[in-house]
Amino acid sequence: MSDSAVVMNPPAARSKVVPREETQAKLDARSRAANLIKPADRYTVADRLEEQAARFGERDFLIYGGRRFSYAEVDARANQVAHALHARGLRCGDVCALAMENRPEFFFYWFGLAKLGVVVAVINTQVSGRPLGHALESTRARAVVLGEECLENFALTPERPAQPLYVVADPEKPAAAEHRALASADLSADLSAEVEAAARSPFPREGRAEVRAEETMLLIFTSGTTGLPKAARYSHMRWMSSGDVMQVTLEVTPDDVFYCCLPLYHGAAATSVTSTALKSGSSIVVRRKFSTREFWTDVRANGITIFQYIGEICRYLLNAPAQANDRDHSLRAMLGAGLTAETWTRWLERFGPIQIFEGWGSTEANTAVINVDNHVGSCGRIPDWNKTNFRLVRYDVETESHPRDENGHYLLCQPGEVGEGIAFIVNHPEIGGGRFEGYTSEEATEKKILRNVFTEGDAYWSSGDLLRYDEDGYFYFVDRIGDTFRWKSENVSTAEVADALSDCTGVELINIYGVKVPGHEGRAGMAAIVMQPGHAFDPKAFYALTEARLPRYAAPQFVRVSSAADLTTTYKLRKVDLQRQGYDDKAFDDPLYVRDEAGATYVPYSAEALARAGLPPFA
């Protein structure tokens, strides 16, 4: 049996291989930048804001809907927040939740709380009920700064911790009267008026003077693709270091303009974009939410030079009709994760030469891999294993375990082998890089640590991701552990199958997952497809594409044509509910098709179609 999860991908342009020494020189510069801030430094995000406000003064920091806020103005607004919330009783070391959509006030309150030395727990603005209650409980927040636009979520969550809600007015999206009434027992006076009346003078640093850079500054929830999200800890040091590192990587200057269209409660926008812009004295154009229609308008109108992508955003933009001015823009660089080789190639062909920094990591990761060579399809490169804490170890998908040698230690992957990405946990008082800061839950933190991996007593962070690398040291994301499945004694990568079929004519999005089949080992492949407006699913064409691109064991046995994709709020595809429903035609109303190899097509679901495929009804 093969331990690899490999399928054929659609052809993509073969990139030039950069000399290892050239790549390593760029990575060495990143490493130097990562070590500028030491764990014990009495230096916080608030200190950096105040330094940059003094340095860049009237330069634009935030741009939102025609309004501009200079570095000095953002700092002054943060001072007002700090004065007002200090009067409300918040003190250094407290936790305060922040639930607010992308708008300038998010930054004012975030930085104002940082001036107090308060830990900010950023809350998903799309959740209510149990997920919201879970988030508030797990952070142990003393209070909630609540954007008026999110009040409905709290009104619909009666079973939540008894915390004061400090409401911040939102003239763009005022709350309905009934939602204010539902939460009236918790509401203090509208905090907006108090903040507006507060002093703009610098908030005294004494209250946070002893806060070390290694202490927690943010709590950011994981995306929750497999269940309730966990609150990951983010220190002042790690947040600022990410900006130091990306400033060097992207060669950012004060003339650059970042585009913030991802939600600020997500790590990409709250950490990489904001920390890099602040470090560099650059501007950030803030949009409430990503819009395919407005994306290029925003880029051209604001001279945007850098944007961060994630998940399916680039595919949405590529699916929009081509325009004569597609290459008429200011964008010079993109950074993110989830860009397939096929999408990458199409992007460059359509929108012109843009430096793409595809990476691999996660909110809580203690390592990162990044592609600094513009090598199409790769999520990064390791030219020298002696200069990284990252390792790739063998993983058996069938037994869901790591094979070990005769001494009980893990086995390193060789080029071409698929394995789990792990990273040595550095625990040194003078080194910040490589630390695993974990979650608010000690149990959840411990579950992500592998011990006695290569030597007795060592500890590694477990990513839960499967990757592979080639002879030149370039890495490629394969799948999440649990998403890769076995069928007919072969391993199938859901990510690689989706990549292979993603350019099917008329397909907007495709989500691949494995479903249980009674009486069969492993799982059968299933595709949930969303079609572009004006396009219908073509069973014969889809079958032909699977034959051309995939081994038969990897081809989806079932196709579900959905009206909308099951996405997280950060544009990542969810599979949990889809897997639970399987190919049970009574569990959903979407059209369902079964693979028919004799007819070289997919046919509408029926008992007869199942029987011809040799598959039993779903149970």
XYZ file of C-alpha atoms in Angstrom:
619
model
C 0.000 0.000 0.000
C 1.212 3.470 -0.833
C 1.813 5.893 2.048
C 1.540 8.847 -0.325
C -1.613 10.731 -1.280
C -0.827 11.664 -4.836
C -3.059 12.447 -7.788
C -2.326 14.060 -11.111
C -2.679 17.816 -11.264
C -3.614 19.948 -14.256
C -0.572 21.156 -16.126
C 0.986 24.385 -14.872
C 3.964 26.320 -16.100
C 7.202 24.905 -14.731
C 8.945 27.662 -12.805
C 12.626 28.349 -12.970
C 14.529 26.836 -10.052
C 16.336 29.550 -8.113
C 19.771 28.639 -6.683
C 19.449 27.441 -3.092
C 21.926 30.078 -1.912
C 19.758 32.867 -3.327
C 16.645 31.597 -1.582
C 18.511 31.055 1.687
C 19.869 34.614 1.653
C 16.282 35.917 1.642
C 15.276 33.521 4.409
C 18.317 34.559 6.483
C 17.146 38.173 6.262
C 13.763 37.064 7.566
C 15.441 35.246 10.468
C 17.426 38.329 11.440
C 14.245 40.402 11.431
C 12.446 37.802 13.553
C 14.999 38.237 16.339
C 14.870 42.013 16.725
C 12.469 41.809 19.676
C 13.444 39.723 22.690
C 10.950 37.937 24.980
C 11.836 39.953 28.080
C 11.761 43.369 26.378
C 9.324 45.783 28.007
C 7.950 46.649 24.604
C 4.359 46.298 23.410
C 2.158 46.967 20.412
C 1.079 50.218 22.067
C 4.709 51.332 22.240
C 5.212 50.633 18.553
C 2.059 52.579 17.649
C 3.250 55.581 19.638
C 6.717 55.407 18.048
C 5.278 55.276 14.537
C 2.781 58.055 15.271
C 5.711 60.248 16.325
C 7.695 59.232 13.255
C 5.025 59.327 10.539
C 2.629 61.849 12.072
C 0.271 63.032 9.352
C 0.867 60.205 6.894
C -2.246 58.150 6.206
C -2.521 55.007 8.297
C -6.173 54.016 7.669
C -8.335 54.761 4.634
C -11.997 53.843 4.812
C -14.799 54.884 2.481
C -13.241 58.220 1.613
C -12.167 58.982 5.198
C -8.487 59.136 6.065
C -6.884 58.735 9.481
C -3.241 59.652 9.951
C -0.865 57.816 12.255
C -1.169 60.674 14.732
C -4.972 60.611 14.550
C -5.184 56.838 15.098
C -2.929 57.204 18.128
C -5.054 60.042 19.516
C -8.261 58.048 19.027
C -6.627 55.068 20.789
C -5.763 57.397 23.690
C -9.421 58.378 23.975
C -10.451 54.720 24.112
C -7.828 53.988 26.768
C -8.996 56.881 28.962
C -12.680 55.893 28.605
C -12.200 52.179 29.265
C -9.860 52.857 32.166
C -12.685 54.889 33.667
C -14.901 51.830 33.161
C -12.517 49.764 35.281
C -10.435 47.812 32.757
C -6.857 47.273 33.887
C -3.597 45.765 32.698
C -3.879 41.968 32.451
C -7.642 41.890 31.921
C -9.161 40.268 28.853
C -11.679 42.235 26.798
C -13.560 40.747 23.849
C -13.900 42.838 20.681
C -16.757 42.078 18.289
C -16.805 44.539 15.422
C -16.768 44.465 11.641
C -13.948 45.949 9.568
C -14.058 49.698 10.211
C -11.650 52.282 11.678
C -13.144 51.926 15.156
C -11.863 48.349 15.298
C -8.314 49.696 15.234
C -9.040 52.537 17.666
C -10.437 50.155 20.299
C -7.844 47.454 19.690
C -4.930 49.855 20.102
C -6.653 51.688 22.955
C -6.994 48.441 24.890
C -3.326 47.704 24.144
C -2.398 51.014 25.783
C -4.080 49.720 28.936
C -2.181 46.436 28.764
C -5.481 44.598 28.198
C -5.541 41.362 26.186
C -7.942 41.650 23.231
C -10.007 38.615 22.210
C -11.273 39.219 18.666
C -14.682 37.624 18.074
C -16.083 36.276 14.815
C -18.797 38.720 13.734
C -20.788 35.985 11.994
C -21.498 33.705 14.954
C -24.263 33.570 17.528
C -25.718 30.951 19.858
C -23.434 28.187 21.083
C -20.310 29.196 19.066
C -20.522 32.752 20.403
C -21.138 31.596 23.967
C -18.190 29.203 23.643
C -15.915 32.006 22.416
C -16.821 34.330 25.274
C -16.415 31.596 27.879
C -13.092 30.303 26.596
C -11.469 33.743 26.655
C -12.741 34.591 30.165
C -13.271 38.147 28.992
C -14.123 40.664 31.698
C -16.092 42.827 29.246
C -17.081 43.039 25.573
C -16.572 45.997 23.258
C -19.452 45.424 20.896
C -19.996 47.088 17.554
C -23.640 47.980 17.122
C -23.649 46.007 13.863
C -23.013 42.816 15.887
C -25.655 43.415 18.535
C -28.112 41.010 16.929
C -25.673 38.106 17.430
C -25.549 38.796 21.166
C -29.305 39.352 21.396
C -29.749 35.892 19.859
C -27.371 34.345 22.410
C -29.164 34.502 25.759
C -26.933 31.814 27.297
C -23.672 33.690 27.457
C -21.402 34.811 30.300
C -22.598 37.771 32.365
C -20.268 40.406 30.943
C -20.892 44.127 30.486
C -21.385 45.045 26.844
C -19.809 48.343 25.826
C -21.618 49.270 22.613
C -19.913 51.291 19.880
C -22.317 53.047 17.524
C -22.311 52.166 13.846
C -24.080 54.789 11.707
C -23.729 52.531 8.645
C -25.527 49.555 10.214
C -27.645 50.624 13.204
C -29.156 47.806 15.253
C -32.881 47.114 15.174
C -34.823 48.314 18.194
C -35.847 44.783 19.211
C -32.219 43.673 19.340
C -31.281 46.575 21.572
C -34.243 45.703 23.773
C -33.203 42.041 24.046
C -29.784 43.000 25.327
C -30.775 46.110 27.268
C -30.133 44.463 30.624
C -26.451 44.177 29.721
C -25.916 47.475 27.986
C -24.006 50.317 29.513
C -24.449 53.785 28.122
C -23.342 54.031 24.509
C -19.552 53.946 24.780
C -19.108 56.053 21.642
C -20.158 59.249 23.438
C -17.816 58.542 26.351
C -14.878 57.943 24.029
C -15.602 61.043 21.996
C -15.602 63.145 25.175
C -12.393 61.562 26.524
C -9.001 63.234 26.419
C -6.818 62.774 23.340
C -3.694 63.254 25.439
C -1.258 60.319 25.719
C -2.475 57.632 28.092
C 0.153 57.090 30.829
C 2.476 54.183 30.072
C 2.959 53.315 33.743
C 0.050 50.869 33.792
C 1.647 48.642 31.167
C 5.288 49.467 31.887
C 6.127 45.968 33.123
C 4.372 44.073 30.334
C 6.934 41.888 28.569
C 6.956 41.368 24.823
C 6.409 37.627 25.345
C 3.057 38.185 27.087
C -0.257 37.629 25.327
C -1.655 40.592 23.392
C -4.335 38.980 21.211
C -6.570 35.932 21.350
C -7.448 34.858 17.808
C -9.790 31.995 17.091
C -8.892 29.266 14.636
C -11.106 29.054 11.561
C -13.236 26.208 12.894
C -13.373 24.052 9.764
C -13.786 20.915 11.906
C -15.723 22.090 14.956
C -15.790 24.799 17.602
C -12.785 27.102 17.157
C -9.986 27.411 19.709
C -8.583 30.702 21.022
C -4.897 30.897 20.057
C -2.565 33.131 22.053
C -0.636 35.832 20.191
C 2.073 37.720 22.070
C 3.209 41.301 21.495
C 6.535 39.868 20.354
C 5.094 37.468 17.807
C 2.700 40.086 16.428
C 5.378 42.735 15.967
C 7.933 40.209 14.710
C 5.539 39.146 11.958
C 5.550 42.752 10.757
C 9.342 42.974 11.041
C 9.709 39.790 8.983
C 7.177 40.648 6.275
C 8.548 44.178 5.917
C 11.872 42.648 4.901
C 10.258 39.917 2.781
C 8.028 42.249 0.768
C 10.491 45.167 0.849
C 7.697 47.404 2.110
C 8.123 51.193 2.229
C 5.891 54.029 3.487
C 4.700 54.456 -0.099
C 3.010 51.042 -0.114
C -0.740 50.692 0.388
C -2.187 47.489 1.851
C -5.699 46.203 1.153
C -7.567 44.821 4.163
C -10.623 43.010 2.821
C -10.386 39.918 5.044
C -12.139 40.035 8.429
C -10.051 41.575 11.181
C -10.998 38.805 13.610
C -8.905 36.495 11.417
C -5.150 36.126 11.789
C -4.258 37.202 8.249
C -5.748 40.686 8.521
C -5.193 41.271 12.239
C -1.591 40.134 12.239
C 0.269 40.115 8.937
C -1.406 43.056 7.186
C -1.698 45.367 10.182
C 1.666 44.573 11.774
C 3.553 44.951 8.482
C 1.873 48.248 7.599
C 2.520 49.629 11.088
C 6.174 48.574 10.986
C 6.655 50.172 7.564
C 4.668 53.373 7.978
C 2.382 52.244 5.153
C -1.337 52.825 4.642
C -4.172 50.302 4.950
C -7.328 50.565 2.851
C -10.044 48.939 4.961
C -13.155 47.373 3.438
C -16.025 45.920 5.484
C -15.962 42.663 3.564
C -14.448 41.250 0.418
C -16.309 42.148 -2.782
C -15.517 40.621 -6.169
C -17.246 43.548 -7.878
C -15.396 46.280 -5.979
C -11.956 44.695 -5.638
C -10.231 46.184 -8.682
C -12.102 49.481 -8.295
C -10.632 49.786 -4.817
C -7.164 48.824 -6.030
C -7.138 51.427 -8.785
C -8.801 54.214 -6.806
C -6.413 53.910 -3.858
C -3.183 52.863 -5.527
C -3.159 49.603 -3.566
C 0.160 47.789 -3.958
C -0.142 44.758 -1.628
C -3.031 42.520 -0.667
C -3.395 39.362 1.366
C -5.497 36.536 -0.015
C -6.793 33.370 1.557
C -8.973 30.428 0.610
C -11.082 30.943 -2.465
C -10.752 34.728 -2.976
C -8.519 34.553 -6.051
C -10.830 32.044 -7.703
C -13.784 34.389 -7.201
C -11.835 37.176 -8.900
C -10.801 34.941 -11.797
C -14.389 33.800 -12.324
C -15.499 37.401 -12.877
C -15.755 38.389 -16.571
C -12.480 39.529 -18.140
C -12.103 43.289 -18.675
C -10.016 45.310 -21.120
C -8.181 46.985 -18.218
C -7.391 43.802 -16.256
C -3.664 44.635 -16.321
C -4.134 48.318 -15.531
C -3.534 48.362 -11.787
C -0.982 49.202 -9.090
C -0.814 45.784 -7.398
C 2.810 44.616 -7.110
C 2.681 41.855 -4.490
C 0.300 39.342 -2.938
C 0.765 37.166 0.123
C -1.385 34.390 1.468
C -2.191 30.711 1.343
C -4.379 28.389 -0.682
C -3.415 29.404 -4.231
C -3.315 26.336 -6.459
C -0.884 26.046 -9.353
C -3.733 26.290 -11.855
C -5.192 29.423 -10.244
C -1.727 30.949 -9.853
C -0.941 30.464 -13.549
C -4.278 31.897 -14.678
C -3.851 34.863 -12.338
C -0.491 35.843 -13.808
C -1.714 35.336 -17.362
C -4.704 37.581 -16.808
C -3.516 40.277 -14.391
C 0.148 40.471 -15.303
C 3.437 40.025 -13.420
C 2.745 40.242 -9.683
C 5.093 38.854 -7.042
C 3.222 36.122 -5.178
C 4.337 35.046 -1.716
C 2.435 31.818 -1.120
C 3.060 30.432 2.334
C 2.144 27.699 4.748
C 1.439 28.030 8.461
C -1.438 28.800 10.808
C -2.529 31.274 13.458
C -0.945 29.249 16.256
C 2.072 27.881 14.337
C 5.596 28.191 15.732
C 7.094 27.983 12.250
C 6.341 29.047 8.715
C 7.315 28.081 5.201
C 7.140 30.735 2.476
C 7.767 30.856 -1.250
C 10.067 33.815 -1.886
C 10.997 32.619 -5.407
C 7.639 33.003 -7.208
C 7.841 29.251 -7.859
C 4.353 28.443 -9.166
C 2.345 26.021 -7.030
C 4.770 25.828 -4.123
C 3.971 27.017 -0.603
C 7.628 27.502 0.276
C 11.157 26.206 0.202
C 13.706 24.881 2.650
C 17.147 25.128 1.047
C 19.011 24.177 4.233
C 17.495 21.911 6.899
C 20.043 23.198 9.436
C 18.413 26.641 9.403
C 14.820 25.776 10.240
C 12.873 24.186 13.099
C 10.456 22.649 10.571
C 10.486 18.935 9.786
C 8.359 16.662 7.594
C 7.706 13.230 9.138
C 6.029 10.171 7.712
C 2.337 9.710 8.435
C 0.201 6.645 7.734
C -3.253 7.756 6.633
C -4.734 4.270 7.048
C -3.711 3.825 10.699
C -3.747 7.581 11.409
C -0.366 7.353 13.102
C 3.307 8.135 12.606
C 5.520 5.175 11.670
C 8.574 4.826 13.920
C 12.020 3.313 13.702
C 13.425 0.546 15.886
C 14.152 3.094 18.617
C 10.586 4.377 18.651
C 11.424 7.651 16.920
C 9.662 9.342 14.007
C 10.879 8.944 10.430
C 11.774 11.886 8.184
C 10.228 12.055 4.735
C 12.308 11.950 1.588
C 11.513 14.020 -1.529
C 8.166 12.984 -2.999
C 6.882 11.364 0.207
C 3.821 12.823 1.895
C 4.079 13.501 5.606
C 2.963 15.746 8.437
C 4.582 19.131 8.941
C 5.893 19.553 12.487
C 8.179 22.101 14.164
C 10.613 21.898 17.068
C 9.381 23.954 20.022
C 12.029 26.438 21.104
C 11.946 27.332 24.783
C 14.759 29.796 25.440
C 14.531 33.001 27.502
C 16.288 35.096 24.852
C 14.753 33.609 21.690
C 11.221 34.347 20.544
C 11.195 32.454 17.253
C 10.008 28.852 17.428
C 7.935 29.248 20.581
C 4.543 27.560 20.665
C 2.264 29.970 22.518
C -0.703 27.597 22.471
C -4.354 28.205 23.295
C -6.368 29.398 26.261
C -7.158 25.729 26.865
C -4.224 23.792 28.334
C -5.793 20.553 27.121
C -6.026 21.848 23.539
C -2.433 23.089 23.760
C -1.112 19.715 24.903
C -2.956 17.915 22.095
C -0.901 19.861 19.553
C 2.446 18.780 21.028
C 4.341 15.657 19.940
C 6.933 14.451 22.430
C 10.023 12.254 22.129
C 9.987 12.684 18.364
C 13.686 12.278 17.539
C 15.265 12.294 21.011
C 13.999 11.723 24.522
C 12.460 14.876 25.960
C 12.106 16.874 22.753
C 8.807 18.498 21.791
C 7.348 19.426 18.414
C 4.238 21.317 17.364
C 1.896 19.145 15.296
C 0.334 21.002 12.364
C -2.187 18.389 11.266
C -1.254 19.210 7.665
C 0.152 16.861 5.048
C 2.815 18.212 2.700
C 5.458 16.940 0.321
C 8.607 18.424 -1.180
C 10.622 17.934 -4.345
C 14.327 17.435 -5.026
C 14.859 21.205 -5.122
C 13.410 21.705 -1.651
C 10.109 23.244 -2.762
C 7.102 22.286 -0.640
C 3.504 21.630 -1.700
C 0.426 21.462 0.480
C -1.368 18.117 0.113
C -4.251 18.046 2.613
C -5.391 18.265 6.193
C -5.004 15.049 8.145
C -8.513 13.646 8.219
C -9.365 15.116 4.823
C -7.102 12.698 2.967
C -8.956 9.384 2.705
C -8.379 5.859 1.432
C -10.385 4.253 -1.343
C -9.591 0.959 -3.040
C -6.391 0.696 -0.963
C -5.118 4.024 -2.275
C -4.724 7.382 -0.529
C -6.620 10.292 -2.044
C -5.868 13.940 -1.338
C -9.000 16.063 -1.361
C -6.951 19.196 -2.048
C -5.205 17.684 -5.053
C -8.429 16.290 -6.522
C -10.059 19.715 -6.159
C -7.032 21.310 -7.811
C -7.219 18.873 -10.713
C -10.909 19.551 -11.371
C -11.146 23.222 -10.450
C -11.017 24.548 -14.022
C -14.060 22.527 -15.111
C -16.148 24.786 -17.349
C -18.772 26.732 -15.431
C -17.702 25.585 -11.970
C -17.556 28.350 -9.360
C -16.300 26.236 -6.433
C -15.604 22.574 -5.828
C -15.302 20.888 -2.435
C -13.947 17.328 -2.304
C -14.417 15.033 0.690
C -14.652 11.367 1.581
C -17.897 9.695 2.655
C -18.410 6.397 4.441
C -19.806 3.521 2.383
C -21.416 0.623 4.286
C -19.498 -2.613 3.874
C -16.481 -0.920 2.305
C -13.121 0.003 3.773
C -12.112 3.629 3.624
C -14.262 6.340 2.065
C -15.578 7.089 -1.393
C -14.831 10.451 -2.955
C -17.637 12.992 -3.262
C -17.708 16.432 -4.843
C -19.972 19.302 -3.805
C -20.049 21.730 -6.726
C -21.392 25.272 -7.019
C -21.952 26.400 -10.604
C -21.415 29.917 -11.906
C -24.585 31.878 -12.750
C -25.909 30.867 -16.161
C -24.085 27.533 -16.187
C -25.496 24.042 -15.639
C -23.653 20.948 -14.485
C -22.536 18.830 -17.473
C -22.172 15.214 -16.250
C -20.376 13.944 -19.359
C -17.885 16.810 -19.429
C -17.143 16.395 -15.733
C -16.608 12.653 -16.179
C -14.269 13.293 -19.129
C -12.231 15.698 -17.009
C -11.870 13.137 -14.215
C -10.651 10.571 -16.750
C -8.104 12.995 -18.160
C -6.800 14.288 -14.850
C -7.210 11.587 -12.194
C -6.596 7.911 -11.559
C -9.988 6.222 -11.306
C -9.698 5.523 -7.587
C -9.393 9.279 -7.002
C -12.362 10.290 -9.148
C -15.456 11.343 -7.152
C -18.045 8.574 -6.940
C -20.756 11.138 -6.198
C -21.425 14.724 -7.238
C -23.712 17.042 -5.312
C -24.669 20.242 -7.157
C -25.209 22.835 -4.445
C -26.728 26.290 -4.690
C -24.142 27.749 -2.286
C -20.816 26.663 -0.826
C -20.342 25.782 2.838
C -17.595 28.280 3.664
C -16.106 29.623 6.841
C -16.153 33.402 7.135
C -12.541 33.396 5.959
C -13.416 31.677 2.667
C -12.232 28.214 3.639
C -14.368 25.269 2.597
C -16.080 23.302 5.371
C -16.676 19.561 5.041
C -18.157 18.433 8.364
C -21.869 18.691 7.535
C -21.315 17.472 3.978
C -19.564 14.341 5.247
C -22.307 13.723 7.800
C -25.003 13.878 5.099
C -22.924 11.754 2.733
C -24.827 10.544 -0.307
C -28.142 10.241 1.525
C -30.576 11.776 -0.970
C -33.110 12.337 1.831
C -30.709 14.560 3.820
C -30.688 17.446 1.334
C -32.496 18.825 -1.701
C -29.467 19.378 -3.943
C -29.293 17.354 -7.178
C -27.161 14.259 -6.614
C -25.291 12.254 -9.243
C -23.574 8.844 -9.228
C -20.541 7.939 -11.326
C -21.423 5.622 -14.233
C -18.273 4.197 -15.771
C -20.130 2.105 -18.321
C -21.817 5.210 -19.721
C -18.784 7.475 -19.203
C -20.915 9.989 -17.316
C -22.570 10.815 -13.999
C -26.261 9.913 -13.729
C -28.993 11.188 -11.392
C -29.084 9.337 -8.080
C -31.316 6.263 -7.911
C -31.241 2.805 -6.393
C -30.497 1.419 -9.845
C -27.581 3.829 -10.374
C -26.129 2.803 -7.023
C -26.467 -0.865 -7.846
C -24.736 -0.431 -11.211
C -21.856 1.268 -9.394
C -21.712 -1.592 -6.901
C -22.476 0.699 -3.955
C -25.033 0.188 -1.164
C -27.449 2.881 0.076
C -25.992 5.390 2.537
C -26.365 4.549 6.213
